[in-house]
Amino acid sequence: MDNISLPYKIENVSAHGRVVRLGSVINEIIMRHDYPEAVSALLGEAVVLTAMLASSMKFEGRFVVQTQSTGPVSMLICDARSDGSLRGYAKLDKEAFAALGESPSQQDMLGTGHIAFTVDQGTDMENYQGIVPLEDNLLAAALAYFDGSEQVLTHLKLTAMPLFRPGGDMEWRAGGIMIQQTALQGGSDTSRTSTQDDWVRMQTLMETTGPDELLDPELSPEQLVYRLYNEDGVRVFDVKDFSFNCGCSRTRIENMLNSFPEEDILSMQEEGQVTVTCEFCNEVYQFDAQSFKEVPIN
Ligand SMILES: [Zn+2]
């Protein structure tokens, strides 16, 4: 079962979480670009994080996760719309990336900066959910976000990699699992101690999950949480489905260009043609520069 977020709750322990599993959706997002494998994996993890957070929030519009940092991957932008569509891209300095050598770490690729979580509801006001420093890797920044914004104990795993399908074709897959402590109830010290012990045990169990289990098409997210938390009474809820749908269109881009001043159109045109490439999906849109207002083309 792919392209879903599965919420779960552990009955006998105060904890709940989610499993995100992406197959064809993440493959489509990544294959539309030509990034080095390490950058694709980084983008894949960022998309999983976006899907994980978006599926645990109520919003209308677009939930955006955006990094900005000093490394060769100076920006990652991923968004999830309320209809479940996901997309994302990375801004990459290829030369600086090549200088990192073999198998660079996330920290090498990202450098330092920040990561912002925003809900864009289509009005003038953007709704910042949070902004945290990006100093190490995505996971550390995500945990800092949970720590700061929700103030609940959170444990998280993210992974993305290309796998070979039985037919021999390569396909990108990505996944993640999250567990959060449900607010501790008051009570005697004894009951609190037991809850904290349980929480440590839940984390330790989650820690045993390997990337293969997070990505394995033969192991459903439901089977995965059952395998981990069966003895503590795990319950799963309705899944949220994801799709790839960039949402860009010729009409939208044409409207955007129509709002530009003539000198901008003039500076963009080459041999009378204005070419716009959508950074999210790499779709190329071409227009006759003459069609925008009274642009004089010589
Ligand atoms: Zn697009």
CSV table of C-alpha atoms and ligand atoms in Angstrom, one decimal:
chain,number,residue,atom,x,y,z
A,1,MET,CA,0.0,0.0,0.0
A,2,ASP,CA,1.7,3.1,-1.3
A,3,ASN,CA,1.3,6.9,-1.2
A,4,ILE,CA,-0.5,7.1,2.1
A,5,SER,CA,-0.2,8.4,5.6
A,6,LEU,CA,-1.5,6.0,8.3
A,7,PRO,CA,-2.4,7.3,11.7
A,8,TYR,CA,-2.1,4.9,14.7
A,9,LYS,CA,-2.7,5.0,18.4
A,10,ILE,CA,-1.2,2.7,21.0
A,11,GLU,CA,-4.0,1.8,23.4
A,12,ASN,CA,-2.1,0.7,26.5
A,13,VAL,CA,0.5,3.5,26.4
A,14,SER,CA,0.0,7.2,25.9
A,15,ALA,CA,1.4,7.4,22.5
A,16,HIS,CA,0.2,7.9,18.9
A,17,GLY,CA,1.9,8.4,15.5
A,18,ARG,CA,1.9,8.0,11.8
A,19,VAL,CA,3.5,6.0,9.0
A,20,VAL,CA,4.1,7.6,5.7
A,21,ARG,CA,4.9,5.4,2.6
A,22,LEU,CA,5.5,6.9,-0.8
A,23,GLY,CA,6.0,4.9,-4.0
A,24,SER,CA,5.0,6.2,-7.5
A,25,VAL,CA,4.4,9.8,-6.1
A,26,ILE,CA,8.0,10.2,-4.9
A,27,ASN,CA,9.3,8.5,-8.0
A,28,GLU,CA,7.5,11.0,-10.2
A,29,ILE,CA,8.7,14.0,-8.1
A,30,ILE,CA,12.3,12.8,-8.2
A,31,MET,CA,12.5,11.5,-11.8
A,32,ARG,CA,11.3,14.8,-13.2
A,33,HIS,CA,14.6,16.2,-12.2
A,34,ASP,CA,18.2,15.2,-12.8
A,35,TYR,CA,19.7,15.5,-9.3
A,36,PRO,CA,22.6,13.4,-8.0
A,37,GLU,CA,21.4,10.4,-6.0
A,38,ALA,CA,22.3,12.0,-2.6
A,39,VAL,CA,20.3,15.1,-3.4
A,40,SER,CA,17.3,13.1,-4.6
A,41,ALA,CA,17.4,11.2,-1.3
A,42,LEU,CA,17.5,14.4,0.6
A,43,LEU,CA,14.5,15.8,-1.3
A,44,GLY,CA,12.7,12.5,-0.8
A,45,GLU,CA,13.1,12.8,3.0
A,46,ALA,CA,11.9,16.4,2.9
A,47,VAL,CA,8.8,15.3,0.9
A,48,VAL,CA,8.1,12.5,3.5
A,49,LEU,CA,8.4,15.1,6.3
A,50,THR,CA,6.0,17.4,4.5
A,51,ALA,CA,3.5,14.6,4.0
A,52,MET,CA,3.9,13.5,7.6
A,53,LEU,CA,3.2,17.0,9.0
A,54,ALA,CA,0.5,17.9,6.4
A,55,SER,CA,-1.5,14.8,7.2
A,56,SER,CA,-1.5,15.5,10.9
A,57,MET,CA,-2.9,19.1,10.4
A,58,LYS,CA,-6.2,20.6,9.5
A,59,PHE,CA,-5.8,23.2,6.8
A,60,GLU,CA,-7.2,24.4,3.5
A,61,GLY,CA,-4.7,25.3,0.9
A,62,ARG,CA,-1.0,24.6,0.8
A,63,PHE,CA,1.4,23.4,3.6
A,64,VAL,CA,4.9,24.4,2.7
A,65,VAL,CA,8.2,23.1,4.0
A,66,GLN,CA,11.1,25.3,2.9
A,67,THR,CA,14.8,25.2,3.7
A,68,GLN,CA,17.2,28.0,3.1
A,69,SER,CA,20.9,27.4,3.8
A,70,THR,CA,24.5,28.0,2.8
A,71,GLY,CA,25.4,24.6,1.2
A,72,PRO,CA,25.2,23.4,-2.4
A,73,VAL,CA,21.6,22.5,-1.8
A,74,SER,CA,20.7,26.1,-0.9
A,75,MET,CA,16.9,25.5,-1.0
A,76,LEU,CA,14.4,22.7,-0.8
A,77,ILE,CA,10.8,23.5,-1.3
A,78,CYS,CA,8.1,20.9,-0.8
A,79,ASP,CA,4.4,21.4,-0.5
A,80,ALA,CA,1.3,19.4,0.2
A,81,ARG,CA,-2.1,20.7,-0.8
A,82,SER,CA,-5.3,19.8,1.2
A,83,ASP,CA,-6.4,17.5,-1.7
A,84,GLY,CA,-3.3,15.4,-1.0
A,85,SER,CA,-1.1,16.4,-3.9
A,86,LEU,CA,2.6,16.6,-3.2
A,87,ARG,CA,5.5,18.2,-5.0
A,88,GLY,CA,9.0,19.4,-4.4
A,89,TYR,CA,12.3,20.5,-5.8
A,90,ALA,CA,15.8,21.3,-4.8
A,91,LYS,CA,18.0,24.3,-5.8
A,92,LEU,CA,21.4,22.9,-6.4
A,93,ASP,CA,24.8,24.4,-7.2
A,94,LYS,CA,26.2,21.5,-9.2
A,95,GLU,CA,29.8,22.6,-9.0
A,96,ALA,CA,29.8,23.1,-5.3
A,97,PHE,CA,28.1,19.8,-4.9
A,98,ALA,CA,30.7,18.0,-7.0
A,99,ALA,CA,33.4,19.5,-4.7
A,100,LEU,CA,31.9,17.6,-1.7
A,101,GLY,CA,33.2,14.3,-3.1
A,102,GLU,CA,31.7,10.9,-2.6
A,103,SER,CA,28.7,10.3,-0.4
A,104,PRO,CA,28.2,13.7,1.2
A,105,SER,CA,26.2,14.0,4.4
A,106,GLN,CA,23.1,16.0,4.7
A,107,GLN,CA,25.0,18.5,6.6
A,108,ASP,CA,27.6,18.9,3.9
A,109,MET,CA,24.8,19.3,1.3
A,110,LEU,CA,22.7,21.8,3.3
A,111,GLY,CA,25.2,23.8,5.2
A,112,THR,CA,23.6,26.0,7.8
A,113,GLY,CA,20.4,28.0,7.7
A,114,HIS,CA,16.8,27.5,8.6
A,115,ILE,CA,13.7,25.5,7.8
A,116,ALA,CA,10.3,27.2,7.7
A,117,PHE,CA,6.9,25.5,8.0
A,118,THR,CA,4.1,27.6,6.5
A,119,VAL,CA,0.4,27.2,5.8
A,120,ASP,CA,-0.6,29.2,2.7
A,121,GLN,CA,-4.4,29.5,2.7
A,122,GLY,CA,-4.5,31.5,-0.5
A,123,THR,CA,-5.1,34.8,1.3
A,124,ASP,CA,-2.6,37.6,1.7
A,125,MET,CA,-1.6,36.4,5.1
A,126,GLU,CA,0.8,33.6,5.3
A,127,ASN,CA,0.5,31.6,8.4
A,128,TYR,CA,3.9,30.7,9.9
A,129,GLN,CA,3.7,27.5,11.9
A,130,GLY,CA,7.3,27.7,12.8
A,131,ILE,CA,10.9,28.3,11.8
A,132,VAL,CA,13.8,26.5,13.2
A,133,PRO,CA,17.6,26.5,12.6
A,134,LEU,CA,19.0,24.0,10.2
A,135,GLU,CA,22.4,23.0,11.4
A,136,ASP,CA,22.8,19.3,11.1
A,137,ASN,CA,20.2,17.4,9.1
A,138,LEU,CA,16.5,17.4,8.3
A,139,LEU,CA,15.6,15.0,11.1
A,140,ALA,CA,17.3,17.2,13.8
A,141,ALA,CA,15.5,20.3,12.4
A,142,ALA,CA,12.2,18.5,12.4
A,143,LEU,CA,12.6,17.3,16.0
A,144,ALA,CA,13.5,20.9,16.9
A,145,TYR,CA,10.3,22.0,15.3
A,146,PHE,CA,8.2,19.5,17.2
A,147,ASP,CA,10.0,20.4,20.4
A,148,GLY,CA,9.3,24.1,19.9
A,149,SER,CA,5.9,24.2,18.3
A,150,GLU,CA,4.1,21.3,19.8
A,151,GLN,CA,6.1,20.7,22.9
A,152,VAL,CA,5.4,17.0,22.8
A,153,LEU,CA,8.0,14.3,22.9
A,154,THR,CA,8.5,13.1,19.4
A,155,HIS,CA,10.6,10.4,17.7
A,156,LEU,CA,10.9,10.3,14.0
A,157,LYS,CA,12.5,8.4,11.1
A,158,LEU,CA,12.8,9.4,7.5
A,159,THR,CA,14.2,7.5,4.5
A,160,ALA,CA,14.3,7.7,0.7
A,161,MET,CA,16.2,5.5,-1.8
A,162,PRO,CA,16.0,4.0,-5.2
A,163,LEU,CA,15.1,0.3,-5.2
A,164,PHE,CA,14.9,-2.3,-8.0
A,165,ARG,CA,11.5,-3.7,-8.8
A,166,PRO,CA,11.1,-7.4,-9.5
A,167,GLY,CA,11.0,-6.5,-13.3
A,168,GLY,CA,14.4,-4.9,-13.0
A,169,ASP,CA,13.3,-1.2,-13.3
A,170,MET,CA,14.6,1.2,-10.7
A,171,GLU,CA,12.0,3.1,-8.7
A,172,TRP,CA,12.4,5.7,-5.9
A,173,ARG,CA,10.6,4.9,-2.7
A,174,ALA,CA,10.4,7.0,0.5
A,175,GLY,CA,8.9,6.5,3.9
A,176,GLY,CA,8.9,7.5,7.5
A,177,ILE,CA,7.5,6.7,10.9
A,178,MET,CA,6.7,9.1,13.8
A,179,ILE,CA,5.6,8.5,17.4
A,180,GLN,CA,4.5,11.2,19.8
A,181,GLN,CA,3.8,11.0,23.5
A,182,THR,CA,0.2,11.9,24.1
A,183,ALA,CA,0.0,14.4,26.9
A,184,LEU,CA,0.8,12.9,30.2
A,185,GLN,CA,-2.2,12.6,32.5
A,186,GLY,CA,-1.7,13.9,36.1
A,187,GLY,CA,-1.6,11.4,38.9
A,188,SER,CA,0.7,9.8,41.4
A,189,ASP,CA,4.5,9.8,40.7
A,190,THR,CA,4.3,6.0,40.3
A,191,SER,CA,1.9,6.2,37.3
A,192,ARG,CA,4.1,9.0,35.7
A,193,THR,CA,7.2,6.9,36.0
A,194,SER,CA,5.5,3.9,34.4
A,195,THR,CA,4.4,6.2,31.5
A,196,GLN,CA,7.9,7.4,30.9
A,197,ASP,CA,9.3,3.9,31.0
A,198,ASP,CA,6.7,3.0,28.4
A,199,TRP,CA,7.6,5.9,26.3
A,200,VAL,CA,11.2,4.9,26.3
A,201,ARG,CA,10.2,1.4,25.3
A,202,MET,CA,8.0,2.7,22.4
A,203,GLN,CA,10.9,4.8,21.1
A,204,THR,CA,13.3,1.8,21.4
A,205,LEU,CA,10.8,-0.3,19.4
A,206,MET,CA,10.5,2.3,16.7
A,207,GLU,CA,14.3,2.5,16.6
A,208,THR,CA,14.4,-1.1,15.5
A,209,THR,CA,12.6,-0.2,12.2
A,210,GLY,CA,15.1,-0.3,9.4
A,211,PRO,CA,14.9,1.6,6.0
A,212,ASP,CA,14.0,-1.7,4.3
A,213,GLU,CA,10.8,-2.0,6.5
A,214,LEU,CA,9.9,1.6,5.9
A,215,LEU,CA,10.1,1.1,2.1
A,216,ASP,CA,9.2,-2.6,1.5
A,217,PRO,CA,6.2,-2.8,-0.9
A,218,GLU,CA,5.4,-6.2,0.6
A,219,LEU,CA,5.0,-4.9,4.1
A,220,SER,CA,2.0,-2.6,4.5
A,221,PRO,CA,2.3,0.3,6.9
A,222,GLU,CA,-0.5,-1.4,8.9
A,223,GLN,CA,1.6,-4.6,9.2
A,224,LEU,CA,4.6,-2.5,10.2
A,225,VAL,CA,2.9,-0.8,13.2
A,226,TYR,CA,1.3,-4.1,14.2
A,227,ARG,CA,4.7,-5.8,14.1
A,228,LEU,CA,6.1,-3.0,16.4
A,229,TYR,CA,3.3,-2.3,18.8
A,230,ASN,CA,1.0,-5.3,18.7
A,231,GLU,CA,1.6,-6.2,22.3
A,232,ASP,CA,0.6,-2.7,23.5
A,233,GLY,CA,-2.7,-2.7,21.7
A,234,VAL,CA,-2.2,-0.7,18.5
A,235,ARG,CA,-5.1,0.7,16.6
A,236,VAL,CA,-5.0,2.3,13.1
A,237,PHE,CA,-7.3,4.9,11.6
A,238,ASP,CA,-8.3,6.0,8.1
A,239,VAL,CA,-5.4,6.7,5.8
A,240,LYS,CA,-4.8,10.0,3.9
A,241,ASP,CA,-3.9,9.4,0.2
A,242,PHE,CA,-1.3,11.3,-1.7
A,243,SER,CA,-0.9,12.0,-5.4
A,244,PHE,CA,1.5,13.8,-7.6
A,245,ASN,CA,-0.2,16.8,-9.3
A,246,CYS,CA,1.9,19.9,-9.8
A,247,GLY,CA,-1.0,22.2,-10.4
A,248,CYS,CA,0.9,24.4,-12.8
A,249,SER,CA,-0.8,25.2,-16.1
A,250,ARG,CA,-0.3,27.2,-19.3
A,251,THR,CA,-3.1,29.5,-18.3
A,252,ARG,CA,-1.7,30.2,-14.8
A,253,ILE,CA,1.7,31.0,-16.2
A,254,GLU,CA,0.2,33.2,-19.0
A,255,ASN,CA,-1.7,35.2,-16.3
A,256,MET,CA,1.5,35.6,-14.3
A,257,LEU,CA,3.4,36.9,-17.4
A,258,ASN,CA,0.5,39.2,-18.3
A,259,SER,CA,1.0,40.9,-14.9
A,260,PHE,CA,4.7,41.6,-15.7
A,261,PRO,CA,5.9,45.0,-16.9
A,262,GLU,CA,6.7,45.1,-20.6
A,263,GLU,CA,10.5,45.5,-20.0
A,264,ASP,CA,10.5,42.3,-18.0
A,265,ILE,CA,8.9,40.4,-20.9
A,266,LEU,CA,11.4,42.0,-23.2
A,267,SER,CA,14.3,40.9,-21.1
A,268,MET,CA,13.0,37.4,-20.9
A,269,GLN,CA,12.3,36.9,-24.6
A,270,GLU,CA,14.7,35.1,-26.9
A,271,GLU,CA,14.0,35.3,-30.6
A,272,GLY,CA,10.5,36.4,-29.9
A,273,GLN,CA,9.8,33.5,-27.5
A,274,VAL,CA,9.3,33.6,-23.7
A,275,THR,CA,10.1,30.3,-22.1
A,276,VAL,CA,9.1,29.5,-18.6
A,277,THR,CA,10.1,26.2,-16.8
A,278,CYS,CA,8.1,25.1,-13.8
A,279,GLU,CA,10.7,24.4,-11.1
A,280,PHE,CA,8.5,21.9,-9.4
A,281,CYS,CA,7.8,19.6,-12.3
A,282,ASN,CA,10.2,20.8,-15.0
A,283,GLU,CA,7.4,21.3,-17.5
A,284,VAL,CA,8.4,23.9,-20.2
A,285,TYR,CA,5.9,26.5,-21.3
A,286,GLN,CA,6.6,28.6,-24.4
A,287,PHE,CA,4.8,31.8,-25.5
A,288,ASP,CA,5.0,34.2,-28.3
A,289,ALA,CA,6.4,37.4,-26.7
A,290,GLN,CA,4.1,39.5,-29.0
A,291,SER,CA,1.1,38.1,-27.2
A,292,PHE,CA,1.9,40.1,-24.1
A,293,LYS,CA,0.7,43.6,-24.4
A,294,GLU,CA,2.4,45.8,-26.9
A,295,VAL,CA,5.9,44.3,-26.7
A,296,PRO,CA,7.9,45.6,-29.6
A,297,ILE,CA,10.1,42.7,-30.9
A,298,ASN,CA,12.8,43.5,-33.5
B,1,ZN,ZN,4.7,22.3,-12.5
